[in-house]
Coordinates of C-alpha atoms in Angstrom, one line a residue:
X178 CA 19.7 16.2 18.3
X179 CA 19.5 19.6 19.9
X180 CA 17.4 22.3 18.2
X181 CA 19.2 25.1 16.6
X182 CA 20.7 27.8 18.9
X183 CA 21.9 29.8 15.9
X184 CA 19.8 32.1 13.9
X185 CA 20.6 31.9 10.2
X186 CA 20.3 35.2 8.4
X187 CA 20.4 34.5 4.6
X188 CA 20.2 38.2 3.8
X189 CA 23.3 38.9 5.9
X190 CA 25.1 35.9 4.3
X191 CA 24.3 37.1 0.8
X192 CA 25.6 40.6 1.7
X193 CA 28.8 39.1 3.0
X194 CA 29.3 37.1 -0.2
X195 CA 28.5 40.1 -2.4
X196 CA 31.0 42.2 -0.5
X197 CA 33.7 39.6 -0.9
X198 CA 32.9 39.5 -4.7
X199 CA 33.8 43.2 -4.9
X200 CA 37.5 42.3 -4.5
X201 CA 37.5 38.7 -5.6
X202 CA 40.0 37.5 -8.2
X203 CA 39.5 33.8 -8.8
X204 CA 42.6 31.8 -9.6
X205 CA 42.5 28.7 -11.8
X206 CA 45.3 26.7 -13.3
X207 CA 46.3 27.3 -16.9
X208 CA 44.6 24.3 -18.3
X209 CA 41.3 25.0 -16.5
X210 CA 41.5 28.6 -17.7
X211 CA 41.8 27.3 -21.3
X212 CA 38.8 25.0 -20.7
X213 CA 36.7 27.9 -19.5
X214 CA 37.7 30.0 -22.5
X215 CA 36.8 27.2 -24.9
X216 CA 33.5 26.7 -23.2
X217 CA 32.7 30.4 -23.5
X218 CA 33.6 30.4 -27.2
X219 CA 31.7 27.2 -28.1
X220 CA 28.7 27.0 -25.7
X221 CA 26.4 30.1 -25.6
X222 CA 24.6 28.7 -22.5
X223 CA 27.8 28.4 -20.6
X224 CA 29.0 31.9 -21.7
X225 CA 25.7 33.4 -20.5
X226 CA 25.8 31.5 -17.2
X227 CA 29.4 32.4 -16.5
X228 CA 28.3 36.0 -15.9
X229 CA 25.1 35.5 -13.9
X230 CA 25.3 35.3 -10.1
X231 CA 22.9 32.6 -8.9
X232 CA 24.0 32.6 -5.3
X233 CA 21.0 34.4 -3.8
X234 CA 18.5 32.3 -5.8
X235 CA 20.4 29.1 -4.9
X236 CA 20.2 29.9 -1.2
X237 CA 16.5 30.8 -1.5
X238 CA 16.0 27.5 -3.2
X239 CA 17.5 25.8 -0.1
X240 CA 15.2 27.8 2.1
X241 CA 12.1 27.0 0.0
X242 CA 12.9 23.3 0.1
X243 CA 13.4 23.4 3.9
X244 CA 10.1 25.3 4.4
X245 CA 8.2 22.5 2.6
X246 CA 10.2 19.6 4.1
X247 CA 11.4 18.5 0.7
X248 CA 14.7 16.6 0.3
X249 CA 17.5 18.1 -1.8
X250 CA 20.2 16.2 -3.6
X251 CA 23.2 18.1 -4.8
X252 CA 26.3 16.8 -6.6
X253 CA 29.7 18.6 -6.4
X254 CA 32.4 18.0 -8.9
X255 CA 35.8 19.5 -9.2
X256 CA 39.6 19.1 -8.9
X257 CA 41.3 18.0 -5.7
X258 CA 42.1 20.7 -3.3
X259 CA 39.6 23.0 -5.0
X260 CA 37.6 23.7 -1.9
X261 CA 34.8 21.2 -2.6
X262 CA 34.6 19.6 0.9
X263 CA 34.7 22.9 2.9
X264 CA 32.1 24.5 0.7
X265 CA 30.0 21.3 1.0
X266 CA 30.1 21.6 4.8
X267 CA 28.9 25.2 4.5
X268 CA 25.9 24.0 2.5
X269 CA 25.4 21.2 5.1
X270 CA 25.4 23.8 7.9
X271 CA 22.9 26.0 6.0
X272 CA 20.6 23.2 5.2
X273 CA 20.7 21.8 8.8
X274 CA 20.0 25.2 10.3
X275 CA 17.1 25.9 7.9
X276 CA 15.6 22.7 9.2
X277 CA 16.1 23.5 12.9
X278 CA 19.3 21.5 13.6
X279 CA 22.9 22.4 14.3
X280 CA 25.6 21.3 11.9
X281 CA 26.8 17.8 12.9
X282 CA 30.0 16.1 11.7
X283 CA 28.3 12.7 12.3
X284 CA 26.3 13.3 9.1
X285 CA 29.5 13.7 7.0
X286 CA 30.3 10.2 5.8
X287 CA 33.0 8.7 3.6
X288 CA 31.2 6.9 0.9
X289 CA 27.9 5.4 -0.4
X290 CA 28.2 2.3 1.7
X291 CA 28.5 4.3 5.0
X292 CA 25.6 6.5 3.8
X293 CA 23.4 3.4 3.2
X294 CA 24.3 2.0 6.6
X295 CA 23.5 5.4 8.2
X296 CA 20.0 5.3 6.7
X297 CA 19.3 2.2 8.8
X298 CA 19.3 4.4 11.9
X299 CA 16.0 5.2 13.6
X300 CA 13.8 7.7 11.7
X301 CA 14.1 10.3 14.5
X302 CA 17.9 10.4 14.0
X303 CA 17.9 10.9 10.2
X304 CA 14.6 12.8 9.8
X305 CA 15.2 16.1 7.9
X306 CA 19.0 15.8 8.2
X307 CA 21.6 16.6 5.5
X308 CA 24.3 14.1 4.7
X309 CA 27.6 14.9 3.0
X310 CA 29.1 11.9 1.1
X311 CA 32.6 13.2 1.1
X312 CA 34.4 10.5 -0.9
X313 CA 31.9 9.1 -3.5
X314 CA 33.3 6.7 -6.0
X315 CA 31.9 3.9 -8.2
X316 CA 34.4 1.3 -6.9
X317 CA 33.0 1.4 -3.4
X318 CA 30.7 -1.5 -4.4
X319 CA 33.6 -3.4 -6.1
X320 CA 32.7 -7.1 -6.2
X321 CA 29.1 -6.6 -5.0
X322 CA 26.1 -7.5 -7.0
X323 CA 24.2 -5.4 -9.5
X324 CA 21.3 -5.3 -7.0
X325 CA 23.7 -3.9 -4.4
X326 CA 24.9 -1.2 -6.8
X327 CA 21.4 -0.1 -7.3
X328 CA 20.6 -0.1 -3.6
X329 CA 20.5 3.7 -3.7
X330 CA 17.5 3.6 -6.0
X331 CA 15.7 1.3 -3.5
X332 CA 16.0 3.7 -0.6
X333 CA 14.2 6.6 -2.3
X334 CA 11.1 6.0 -0.2
X335 CA 13.2 6.3 3.0
X336 CA 14.8 9.5 1.7
X337 CA 11.4 11.0 0.7
X338 CA 9.5 10.1 3.8
X339 CA 12.2 11.4 6.1
X340 CA 13.1 14.4 3.9
X341 CA 16.8 13.4 3.9
X342 CA 19.1 15.7 1.9
X343 CA 22.4 14.7 0.4
X344 CA 25.5 16.5 -0.9
X345 CA 27.7 14.2 -3.1
X346 CA 31.3 15.0 -3.7
X347 CA 33.3 13.5 -6.5
X348 CA 36.3 14.9 -8.4
X349 CA 35.8 13.5 -11.9
X350 CA 32.0 13.6 -12.6
X351 CA 28.6 14.4 -11.1
X352 CA 27.5 11.6 -8.8
X353 CA 24.2 9.7 -8.5
X354 CA 21.7 10.0 -11.4
X355 CA 19.0 11.3 -9.1
X356 CA 20.8 14.5 -8.0
X357 CA 18.8 17.6 -8.8
X358 CA 21.5 20.1 -9.2
X359 CA 25.3 20.0 -9.8
X360 CA 28.0 22.4 -8.6
X361 CA 31.3 22.3 -10.6
X362 CA 34.3 24.1 -9.2
X363 CA 35.7 26.9 -11.4
X364 CA 38.2 28.7 -9.2
X365 CA 38.9 29.6 -5.6
X366 CA 39.5 33.1 -4.3
X367 CA 42.0 33.6 -1.5
X368 CA 43.5 37.0 -2.3
X369 CA 44.3 39.3 0.6
X370 CA 42.3 42.4 1.0
X371 CA 45.3 44.7 0.7
X372 CA 46.2 43.2 -2.7
X373 CA 43.8 45.8 -4.0
X374 CA 44.2 48.6 -1.4
X375 CA 47.3 50.2 0.1
X376 CA 46.4 51.5 3.5
X377 CA 49.0 53.7 5.4
X378 CA 49.2 54.7 9.0
X379 CA 47.8 58.2 8.3
X380 CA 44.8 56.6 6.6
X381 CA 44.0 54.8 9.9
X382 CA 44.2 58.0 11.8
X383 CA 41.9 59.8 9.3
X384 CA 39.3 57.1 9.5
X385 CA 39.4 57.3 13.3
X386 CA 38.9 61.0 13.3
X387 CA 36.0 60.9 10.8
X388 CA 34.4 57.9 12.6
X389 CA 34.6 59.7 16.0
X390 CA 33.0 62.9 14.5
X391 CA 30.2 60.7 12.9
X392 CA 30.9 62.2 9.5
X393 CA 32.2 61.0 6.1
X394 CA 35.1 62.0 4.0
X395 CA 34.5 63.7 0.7
X396 CA 35.2 61.6 -2.4
X397 CA 38.4 63.6 -3.0
X398 CA 39.6 63.0 0.6
X399 CA 38.9 59.4 0.3
X400 CA 40.7 58.9 -3.0
X401 CA 43.7 60.5 -1.4
X402 CA 44.2 57.7 1.0
X403 CA 43.5 54.7 -1.2
X404 CA 45.6 53.2 -4.0
X405 CA 45.8 55.1 -7.3
X406 CA 43.6 52.5 -9.1
X407 CA 40.5 54.4 -10.2
X408 CA 38.2 51.4 -10.0
X409 CA 39.4 50.5 -6.5
X410 CA 38.9 54.1 -5.4
X411 CA 35.3 54.3 -6.7
X412 CA 34.4 50.9 -5.3
X413 CA 35.8 51.7 -1.9
X414 CA 34.2 55.1 -1.7
X415 CA 30.8 53.7 -2.6
X416 CA 31.1 51.1 0.1
X417 CA 32.3 53.7 2.6
X418 CA 29.5 56.1 1.8
X419 CA 26.9 53.3 2.1
X420 CA 28.2 52.5 5.5
X421 CA 29.5 49.0 4.5
X422 CA 33.1 50.1 4.9
X423 CA 34.0 51.8 8.2
X424 CA 36.9 51.9 10.6
X425 CA 35.6 49.3 13.0
X426 CA 35.6 46.7 10.2
X427 CA 39.4 46.9 9.8
X428 CA 42.4 45.6 11.6
X429 CA 45.8 47.3 11.2
X430 CA 48.6 44.9 10.3
X431 CA 52.2 45.8 9.5
X432 CA 51.4 49.2 8.0
X433 CA 48.6 47.7 5.8
X434 CA 45.0 46.8 6.5
X435 CA 42.7 43.9 5.7
X436 CA 39.0 43.4 6.2
X437 CA 38.4 41.3 9.4
X438 CA 35.1 40.2 7.9
X439 CA 36.6 39.2 4.6
X440 CA 35.7 35.7 3.5
X441 CA 37.2 33.4 0.9
X442 CA 35.0 32.0 -1.8
X443 CA 34.8 28.9 -4.0
X444 CA 33.3 29.6 -7.4
X445 CA 30.9 27.0 -8.8
X446 CA 28.9 26.7 -12.0
X447 CA 25.4 25.6 -11.1
X448 CA 24.0 22.9 -13.4
X449 CA 20.4 21.6 -13.7
X450 CA 21.0 17.9 -13.7
X451 CA 17.3 17.1 -14.2
X452 CA 17.9 17.9 -17.9
X453 CA 20.9 15.6 -18.2
X454 CA 22.7 13.8 -15.4
X455 CA 26.0 13.6 -17.3
X456 CA 26.2 17.1 -18.7
X457 CA 23.5 19.3 -17.1
X458 CA 22.2 22.6 -18.2
X459 CA 24.3 25.6 -16.9
X460 CA 22.3 28.2 -15.0
X461 CA 24.8 30.6 -13.4
X462 CA 27.6 31.0 -10.9
X463 CA 27.2 30.2 -7.2
X464 CA 29.8 31.5 -4.7
X465 CA 30.1 29.5 -1.4
X466 CA 32.6 30.4 1.4
X467 CA 34.5 27.6 3.2
X468 CA 32.8 26.8 6.5
X469 CA 35.8 27.9 8.5
X470 CA 35.1 31.5 7.3
X471 CA 31.6 31.4 8.7
X472 CA 32.0 30.7 12.4
X473 CA 28.6 32.3 13.1
X474 CA 27.0 29.1 11.7
X475 CA 28.7 26.8 14.2
X476 CA 28.7 26.5 18.0
X477 CA 32.5 26.0 17.7
X478 CA 33.9 26.1 14.2
X479 CA 37.4 25.2 15.3
X480 CA 36.2 22.1 17.1
X481 CA 34.0 21.1 14.1
X482 CA 37.0 21.4 11.8
X483 CA 39.2 19.4 14.1
X484 CA 36.6 16.5 14.3
X485 CA 36.1 16.6 10.5
X486 CA 39.8 16.5 9.8
X487 CA 40.2 13.6 12.2
X488 CA 37.5 11.6 10.3
X489 CA 39.1 12.6 7.0
X490 CA 42.6 11.4 8.1
X491 CA 41.1 8.1 9.4
X492 CA 39.5 7.5 5.9
X493 CA 42.8 8.2 4.2
X494 CA 44.8 6.0 6.6
X495 CA 42.5 3.1 6.0
X496 CA 42.8 3.6 2.3
X497 CA 46.6 3.6 2.5
X498 CA 46.8 0.6 4.8
X499 CA 44.4 -1.4 2.5
X500 CA 41.8 -1.8 5.3
X501 CA 39.0 0.0 3.4
X502 CA 37.4 -2.9 1.4
X503 CA 34.0 -2.4 3.0
X504 CA 32.4 -5.1 0.9
X505 CA 34.6 -7.9 2.3
X506 CA 34.5 -6.5 5.8
X507 CA 30.7 -6.6 5.6
X508 CA 30.7 -10.1 4.2
X509 CA 33.0 -11.2 7.0
X510 CA 30.7 -9.7 9.6
X511 CA 27.7 -11.4 8.0
X512 CA 29.5 -14.7 7.9
X513 CA 30.4 -14.5 11.6
X514 CA 26.7 -13.9 12.4
X515 CA 25.7 -17.0 10.5
X516 CA 28.4 -19.0 12.1
X517 CA 26.7 -18.3 15.4
X518 CA 23.2 -19.0 14.1
X519 CA 21.9 -22.3 15.5
X520 CA 19.6 -22.9 12.5
X521 CA 22.5 -22.4 10.1
X522 CA 24.6 -24.9 12.1
X523 CA 21.9 -27.5 11.9
X524 CA 21.9 -27.6 8.1
X525 CA 24.1 -30.4 6.8
X526 CA 24.3 -29.8 3.1
X527 CA 26.0 -26.8 1.5
X528 CA 23.0 -26.1 -0.9
X529 CA 20.7 -25.9 2.1
X530 CA 23.1 -23.5 3.9
X531 CA 23.3 -21.3 0.8
X532 CA 19.5 -21.3 0.4
X533 CA 19.2 -20.3 4.1
X534 CA 21.6 -17.4 3.6
X535 CA 19.8 -16.3 0.5
X536 CA 16.4 -16.3 2.2
X537 CA 17.8 -14.4 5.2
X538 CA 19.6 -11.7 3.2
X539 CA 17.1 -11.2 0.4
X540 CA 17.6 -10.2 -3.2
X541 CA 20.3 -7.6 -2.4
X542 CA 22.8 -10.4 -2.5
X543 CA 23.4 -12.6 -5.5
X544 CA 24.0 -16.4 -5.5
X545 CA 27.8 -15.8 -5.7
X546 CA 27.6 -13.5 -2.7
X547 CA 25.7 -16.2 -0.7
X548 CA 28.1 -18.9 -1.7
X549 CA 31.1 -16.8 -0.6
X550 CA 29.4 -16.0 2.7
X551 CA 28.7 -19.7 3.3
X552 CA 32.4 -20.6 2.7
X553 CA 33.5 -17.8 5.1
X554 CA 31.1 -19.0 7.7
X555 CA 32.3 -22.6 7.5
X556 CA 35.9 -21.5 7.9
X557 CA 34.9 -19.5 11.0
X558 CA 33.2 -22.5 12.5
X559 CA 36.2 -24.6 11.8
X560 CA 38.3 -22.2 13.7
X561 CA 40.4 -20.9 10.8
X562 CA 40.2 -17.3 12.3
X563 CA 40.3 -16.6 16.0
X564 CA 38.0 -14.0 17.6
X565 CA 41.0 -11.6 17.6
X566 CA 41.5 -12.1 13.9
X567 CA 37.9 -11.5 13.1
X568 CA 37.8 -8.3 15.1
X569 CA 40.9 -7.1 13.3
X570 CA 39.5 -7.9 9.9
X571 CA 36.1 -6.5 10.6
X572 CA 37.6 -3.4 12.3
X573 CA 36.0 -3.7 15.7

């Protein structure tokens, strides 16, 4: 993996987010709005956290962990199409850059099983990397054993030694009991800049003139060219006077103007899951832009999005065509390997073959798993499936 070629400036990122918040109006559906109102009324901790911006502290937390080579586990929860995945990739990019690596779509995986398989890669590949588990769900282990379902707990030494960080995404609840912090979606902002400001052609010319002269408009002059909303006028004048709002930052479009550096935001409530993995303790709000609005964090953000969406569609297509039962695909692959094993083929009795499989695979597989693999291996030896059939089933 190449070392980073991009310098991550957290102060600049925080400023960009703060600037976007000046105009942000977060839209939630009516039911979610009712839920938020109920939480505010009944839970004082939630009401307090709802009005505290934890973004800067959260990003500093990521930086602190990276500096000390400590792994981070974050769980993201929220409705579909709420901006979870694109915000998670932003966090992936930040965490990778903080550790000296470029964002890499190869570390965005579909589920726990793919994640566990990825951990088997050589240490130099996974060391200090950040994985995004994009489609976490309990059913991924389906018919597998209890030991299999708890396999995540057995790889904590691998995660700790290699400082591997994880971002888990799930719509209905926080994932994985060992996640340190949870982010729950509470609205996404996509309002256009000119929803709050009404820029006219003469305003553009006035900005040009003042910019060329190197001076500033008076407050009265400035108010005369913005909308008649007092709060918008005062906010815009303060930004203009501080140098954060100047002519070069704007693009003229159809008689109106929008901020070229404007970013969208996904609003999350940050929970401390170390208090309670199911509920968590609300700390404050964290605002994360979708990764496509931060091209400075990627060598080629359009290419990254293209590769990510191709992976996403491949996952969806496999789900829809019923080709996604990873447990049976894995069992079939193991059975094929045993069918080619000379020692396995020398064993005459079924109990001996099951015992051999159990010894080779270890405690991760139950007796029922081993019995099923033995039956599959025997069918393969008998020629029930051709090589073409096996490749199709396994997905090779």
